[in-house]
């Protein structure tokens, strides 16, 4: 069963506009949510995270929103830049001793100049 | 460079051969994780170590796979009798349990089984 879902495999936005990437989860035993950015043939790079006790975290152009009741989180990128073009993975951390991450299948973002 | 280091970055092997990947985590990170990623999917958890102890293995880790972290520093992931279905990117990640909530990934090791 897929505990973390990214239902949009791709997203295309114009440079300067907002990019909104969505993620849904099913397991209530997640205590942290993270977004990673990945370029081809490279490992995922950490972008931003949010604790399950918060509903918003902001870092520069990146903001993550968490709606616990809906089991939904989103990543907003404003303004979008061509260098943001990559695959974005949503990950959720299990609230157990392992702290392992469960990943979604990713959303490929293309920012058009 | 003080990030997570993996090698080799790319490996092409014939079916049935054994391969070994190495991971050097960020210095003093006591947790080390192995993940596997196939095209169109997110990384999937394989196993993790706390220092030298392997604490959990995913059901994805068949008996052809073995991972070690003998001195609690670097780790190796060996795949015996490789199959075409083993073709994937193998990712290593590390974190320090006393600080931060982020797991940091290496650049991955691509395996192609022909």
Short mmCIF file of N, CA, C and O in Angstrom, two decimals, chain A residues 35-113:
data_model
loop_
_atom_site.label_atom_id
_atom_site.label_comp_id
_atom_site.label_asym_id
_atom_site.label_seq_id
_atom_site.Cartn_x
_atom_site.Cartn_y
_atom_site.Cartn_z
N UNK A 35 10.59 17.57 2.07
CA UNK A 35 10.61 17.64 0.61
C UNK A 35 12.06 17.57 0.15
O UNK A 35 12.94 18.24 0.70
N UNK A 36 12.27 16.74 -0.87
CA UNK A 36 13.58 16.59 -1.48
C UNK A 36 13.46 16.93 -2.95
O UNK A 36 12.45 16.68 -3.59
N UNK A 37 14.55 17.46 -3.47
CA UNK A 37 14.65 17.81 -4.88
C UNK A 37 15.69 16.89 -5.50
O UNK A 37 16.73 16.61 -4.88
N UNK A 38 15.40 16.40 -6.70
CA UNK A 38 16.33 15.46 -7.31
C UNK A 38 16.54 15.77 -8.78
O UNK A 38 15.58 15.87 -9.55
N UNK A 39 17.81 15.89 -9.15
CA UNK A 39 18.19 16.01 -10.55
C UNK A 39 18.54 14.61 -11.06
O UNK A 39 18.90 13.73 -10.28
N UNK A 40 18.45 14.41 -12.38
CA UNK A 40 18.78 13.08 -12.93
C UNK A 40 20.18 12.63 -12.53
O UNK A 40 21.10 13.43 -12.49
N UNK A 41 20.30 11.36 -12.22
CA UNK A 41 21.59 10.73 -11.90
C UNK A 41 22.24 11.31 -10.64
O UNK A 41 23.45 11.15 -10.44
N UNK A 42 21.46 12.00 -9.82
CA UNK A 42 22.00 12.48 -8.55
C UNK A 42 21.09 12.00 -7.42
O UNK A 42 19.94 11.64 -7.63
N UNK A 43 21.61 12.06 -6.20
CA UNK A 43 20.79 11.71 -5.06
C UNK A 43 19.85 12.84 -4.69
O UNK A 43 20.04 13.99 -5.10
N UNK A 44 18.82 12.55 -3.90
CA UNK A 44 17.89 13.59 -3.46
C UNK A 44 18.60 14.60 -2.56
O UNK A 44 19.42 14.24 -1.72
N UNK A 45 18.24 15.86 -2.74
CA UNK A 45 18.78 16.95 -1.92
C UNK A 45 17.67 17.50 -1.05
O UNK A 45 16.60 17.85 -1.55
N UNK A 46 17.93 17.59 0.24
CA UNK A 46 16.93 18.10 1.17
C UNK A 46 16.58 19.54 0.85
O UNK A 46 17.45 20.37 0.58
N UNK A 47 15.29 19.83 0.92
CA UNK A 47 14.81 21.17 0.59
C UNK A 47 14.21 21.87 1.82
O UNK A 47 14.68 22.91 2.25
N UNK A 48 13.20 21.28 2.39
CA UNK A 48 12.50 21.90 3.51
C UNK A 48 11.70 20.82 4.22
O UNK A 48 11.35 19.80 3.63
N UNK A 49 11.43 21.05 5.50
CA UNK A 49 10.66 20.07 6.27
C UNK A 49 9.64 20.77 7.15
O UNK A 49 9.68 21.99 7.32
N UNK A 50 8.75 19.97 7.72
CA UNK A 50 7.76 20.51 8.64
C UNK A 50 7.41 19.44 9.66
O UNK A 50 7.26 18.26 9.31
N UNK A 51 7.30 19.86 10.90
CA UNK A 51 6.88 18.96 11.96
C UNK A 51 5.36 18.78 11.88
O UNK A 51 4.63 19.69 11.46
N UNK A 52 4.90 17.64 12.35
CA UNK A 52 3.46 17.38 12.33
C UNK A 52 2.67 18.26 13.29
O UNK A 52 1.45 18.31 13.23
N UNK A 53 3.38 18.96 14.16
CA UNK A 53 2.67 19.85 15.10
C UNK A 53 2.53 21.26 14.56
O UNK A 53 1.95 22.13 15.21
N UNK A 54 3.07 21.50 13.38
CA UNK A 54 2.97 22.81 12.76
C UNK A 54 2.12 22.73 11.50
O UNK A 54 1.85 21.65 10.98
N UNK A 55 1.71 23.89 11.00
CA UNK A 55 0.95 23.88 9.77
C UNK A 55 1.62 24.65 8.64
O UNK A 55 1.15 24.63 7.49
N UNK A 56 2.75 25.29 8.95
CA UNK A 56 3.45 26.05 7.92
C UNK A 56 4.91 26.19 8.29
O UNK A 56 5.25 26.41 9.46
N UNK A 57 5.75 26.09 7.27
CA UNK A 57 7.17 26.39 7.45
C UNK A 57 7.68 27.05 6.19
O UNK A 57 7.37 26.60 5.08
N UNK A 58 8.44 28.10 6.37
CA UNK A 58 8.87 28.91 5.24
C UNK A 58 10.39 29.02 5.23
O UNK A 58 11.02 29.20 6.28
N UNK A 59 10.96 28.96 4.02
CA UNK A 59 12.40 29.13 3.88
C UNK A 59 12.65 29.77 2.52
O UNK A 59 12.67 29.08 1.50
N UNK A 60 12.80 31.08 2.55
CA UNK A 60 13.04 31.79 1.29
C UNK A 60 11.87 31.66 0.35
O UNK A 60 10.73 31.97 0.69
N UNK A 61 12.13 31.16 -0.83
CA UNK A 61 11.06 31.02 -1.84
C UNK A 61 10.19 29.79 -1.60
O UNK A 61 9.20 29.60 -2.32
N UNK A 62 10.56 28.96 -0.65
CA UNK A 62 9.88 27.69 -0.43
C UNK A 62 9.04 27.74 0.85
O UNK A 62 9.52 28.14 1.91
N UNK A 63 7.79 27.31 0.73
CA UNK A 63 6.90 27.22 1.88
C UNK A 63 6.20 25.88 1.83
O UNK A 63 5.70 25.47 0.77
N UNK A 64 6.17 25.20 2.96
CA UNK A 64 5.43 23.94 3.04
C UNK A 64 4.24 24.15 3.98
O UNK A 64 4.37 24.74 5.05
N UNK A 65 3.09 23.67 3.54
CA UNK A 65 1.86 23.74 4.32
C UNK A 65 1.42 22.33 4.67
O UNK A 65 1.48 21.43 3.82
N UNK A 66 0.97 22.16 5.91
CA UNK A 66 0.48 20.86 6.35
C UNK A 66 -0.94 20.98 6.86
O UNK A 66 -1.24 21.80 7.72
N UNK A 67 -1.81 20.15 6.34
CA UNK A 67 -3.19 20.05 6.79
C UNK A 67 -3.39 18.65 7.34
O UNK A 67 -3.64 17.69 6.61
N UNK A 68 -3.26 18.54 8.66
CA UNK A 68 -3.31 17.21 9.28
C UNK A 68 -4.66 16.55 9.16
O UNK A 68 -4.75 15.34 8.99
N UNK A 69 -5.70 17.32 9.27
CA UNK A 69 -7.03 16.72 9.21
C UNK A 69 -7.29 16.10 7.84
O UNK A 69 -7.96 15.08 7.72
N UNK A 70 -6.73 16.72 6.82
CA UNK A 70 -6.89 16.20 5.46
C UNK A 70 -5.77 15.26 5.07
O UNK A 70 -5.79 14.68 3.98
N UNK A 71 -4.75 15.12 5.94
CA UNK A 71 -3.56 14.32 5.64
C UNK A 71 -2.97 14.76 4.29
O UNK A 71 -2.74 13.95 3.39
N UNK A 72 -2.74 16.05 4.20
CA UNK A 72 -2.29 16.64 2.95
C UNK A 72 -1.22 17.68 3.24
O UNK A 72 -1.33 18.45 4.19
N UNK A 73 -0.18 17.68 2.41
CA UNK A 73 0.79 18.76 2.48
C UNK A 73 1.11 19.25 1.08
O UNK A 73 0.88 18.53 0.09
N UNK A 74 1.59 20.48 1.03
CA UNK A 74 1.92 21.06 -0.26
C UNK A 74 3.19 21.89 -0.13
O UNK A 74 3.50 22.43 0.94
N UNK A 75 3.90 21.97 -1.22
CA UNK A 75 5.11 22.78 -1.33
C UNK A 75 4.83 23.90 -2.32
O UNK A 75 4.43 23.62 -3.45
N UNK A 76 5.03 25.13 -1.87
CA UNK A 76 4.86 26.29 -2.74
C UNK A 76 6.23 26.88 -3.04
O UNK A 76 7.03 27.11 -2.12
N UNK A 77 6.45 27.15 -4.30
CA UNK A 77 7.70 27.80 -4.73
C UNK A 77 7.32 29.11 -5.41
O UNK A 77 6.62 29.11 -6.43
N UNK A 78 7.75 30.21 -4.79
CA UNK A 78 7.41 31.52 -5.34
C UNK A 78 8.61 32.47 -5.22
O UNK A 78 9.10 32.65 -4.10
N UNK A 79 9.05 33.12 -6.28
CA UNK A 79 8.67 32.84 -7.65
C UNK A 79 9.45 31.64 -8.20
O UNK A 79 10.58 31.39 -7.77
N UNK A 80 8.86 30.93 -9.11
CA UNK A 80 9.54 29.78 -9.70
C UNK A 80 10.64 30.24 -10.65
O UNK A 80 10.49 31.25 -11.35
N UNK A 81 11.73 29.48 -10.66
CA UNK A 81 12.87 29.80 -11.53
C UNK A 81 13.21 28.58 -12.37
O UNK A 81 12.99 27.44 -11.93
N UNK A 82 13.79 28.77 -13.54
CA UNK A 82 14.14 27.61 -14.38
C UNK A 82 15.03 26.60 -13.67
O UNK A 82 14.91 25.40 -13.89
N UNK A 83 15.89 27.07 -12.77
CA UNK A 83 16.74 26.16 -12.01
C UNK A 83 16.00 25.28 -11.03
O UNK A 83 16.56 24.33 -10.49
N UNK A 84 14.72 25.58 -10.82
CA UNK A 84 13.89 24.74 -9.94
C UNK A 84 13.41 23.49 -10.66
O UNK A 84 12.85 22.58 -10.03
N UNK A 85 13.61 23.43 -11.96
CA UNK A 85 13.16 22.26 -12.73
C UNK A 85 13.90 21.01 -12.25
O UNK A 85 15.13 20.93 -12.32
N UNK A 86 13.14 20.07 -11.75
CA UNK A 86 13.70 18.85 -11.15
C UNK A 86 12.53 17.96 -10.76
O UNK A 86 11.37 18.32 -10.96
N UNK A 87 12.84 16.82 -10.19
CA UNK A 87 11.79 15.97 -9.61
C UNK A 87 11.74 16.25 -8.11
O UNK A 87 12.79 16.28 -7.44
N UNK A 88 10.55 16.47 -7.59
CA UNK A 88 10.37 16.76 -6.18
C UNK A 88 9.69 15.58 -5.50
O UNK A 88 8.64 15.12 -5.94
N UNK A 89 10.31 15.13 -4.42
CA UNK A 89 9.77 14.01 -3.66
C UNK A 89 9.28 14.50 -2.30
O UNK A 89 9.99 15.23 -1.59
N UNK A 90 8.11 14.06 -1.97
CA UNK A 90 7.57 14.25 -0.63
C UNK A 90 7.95 13.01 0.17
O UNK A 90 7.88 11.88 -0.34
N UNK A 91 8.38 13.21 1.41
CA UNK A 91 8.74 12.08 2.26
C UNK A 91 8.16 12.28 3.65
O UNK A 91 8.07 13.41 4.14
N UNK A 92 7.78 11.19 4.27
CA UNK A 92 7.22 11.25 5.61
C UNK A 92 8.04 10.35 6.52
O UNK A 92 8.44 9.25 6.12
N UNK A 93 8.29 10.85 7.72
CA UNK A 93 9.11 10.08 8.66
C UNK A 93 8.24 9.33 9.64
O UNK A 93 7.34 9.90 10.27
N UNK A 94 8.52 8.04 9.77
CA UNK A 94 7.77 7.22 10.71
C UNK A 94 8.13 7.56 12.15
O UNK A 94 9.29 7.74 12.47
N UNK A 95 7.11 7.63 12.99
CA UNK A 95 7.29 7.98 14.39
C UNK A 95 7.67 6.72 15.17
O UNK A 95 6.97 6.29 16.07
N UNK A 96 8.77 6.10 14.77
CA UNK A 96 9.29 4.98 15.53
C UNK A 96 10.79 5.15 15.66
O UNK A 96 11.34 6.16 15.28
N UNK A 97 11.46 4.16 16.20
CA UNK A 97 12.89 4.33 16.48
C UNK A 97 13.75 4.38 15.22
O UNK A 97 14.89 4.80 15.27
N UNK A 98 13.19 3.94 14.09
CA UNK A 98 14.01 3.89 12.89
C UNK A 98 14.20 5.25 12.24
O UNK A 98 15.21 5.50 11.60
N UNK A 99 13.19 6.11 12.37
CA UNK A 99 13.18 7.41 11.67
C UNK A 99 13.32 7.26 10.16
O UNK A 99 13.80 8.16 9.48
N UNK A 100 12.94 6.11 9.64
CA UNK A 100 13.09 5.96 8.20
C UNK A 100 12.02 6.78 7.48
O UNK A 100 10.98 7.11 8.04
N UNK A 101 12.34 7.11 6.23
CA UNK A 101 11.44 7.93 5.43
C UNK A 101 10.68 7.08 4.44
O UNK A 101 11.22 6.14 3.86
N UNK A 102 9.42 7.42 4.26
CA UNK A 102 8.58 6.82 3.23
C UNK A 102 8.35 7.89 2.17
O UNK A 102 7.88 8.99 2.49
N UNK A 103 8.68 7.55 0.94
CA UNK A 103 8.65 8.54 -0.13
C UNK A 103 7.43 8.37 -1.03
O UNK A 103 6.93 7.26 -1.24
N UNK A 104 6.99 9.50 -1.58
CA UNK A 104 6.04 9.46 -2.68
C UNK A 104 6.78 9.16 -3.97
O UNK A 104 8.02 9.02 -3.99
N UNK A 105 6.03 9.08 -5.07
CA UNK A 105 6.63 8.70 -6.35
C UNK A 105 7.21 9.88 -7.11
O UNK A 105 7.81 9.69 -8.17
N UNK A 106 7.03 11.09 -6.58
CA UNK A 106 7.67 12.25 -7.18
C UNK A 106 6.80 13.01 -8.16
O UNK A 106 5.88 12.45 -8.77
N UNK A 107 7.09 14.29 -8.29
CA UNK A 107 6.46 15.15 -9.28
C UNK A 107 7.58 15.86 -10.03
O UNK A 107 8.44 16.50 -9.42
N UNK A 108 7.53 15.73 -11.35
CA UNK A 108 8.54 16.41 -12.18
C UNK A 108 8.07 17.81 -12.48
O UNK A 108 7.02 18.02 -13.10
N UNK A 109 8.82 18.80 -12.00
CA UNK A 109 8.49 20.20 -12.22
C UNK A 109 9.33 20.76 -13.35
O UNK A 109 10.56 20.60 -13.37
N UNK A 110 8.65 21.41 -14.28
CA UNK A 110 9.33 22.11 -15.37
C UNK A 110 8.96 23.58 -15.27
O UNK A 110 7.77 23.92 -15.33
N UNK A 111 9.95 24.43 -15.11
CA UNK A 111 9.72 25.87 -15.07
C UNK A 111 10.17 26.44 -16.41
O UNK A 111 11.36 26.42 -16.74
N UNK A 112 9.23 26.97 -17.15
CA UNK A 112 9.50 27.46 -18.50
C UNK A 112 9.98 28.90 -18.44
O UNK A 112 9.38 29.72 -17.76
N UNK A 113 11.07 29.21 -19.15
CA UNK A 113 11.58 30.60 -19.13
C UNK A 113 10.60 31.56 -19.79
O UNK A 113 9.80 31.17 -20.64
#
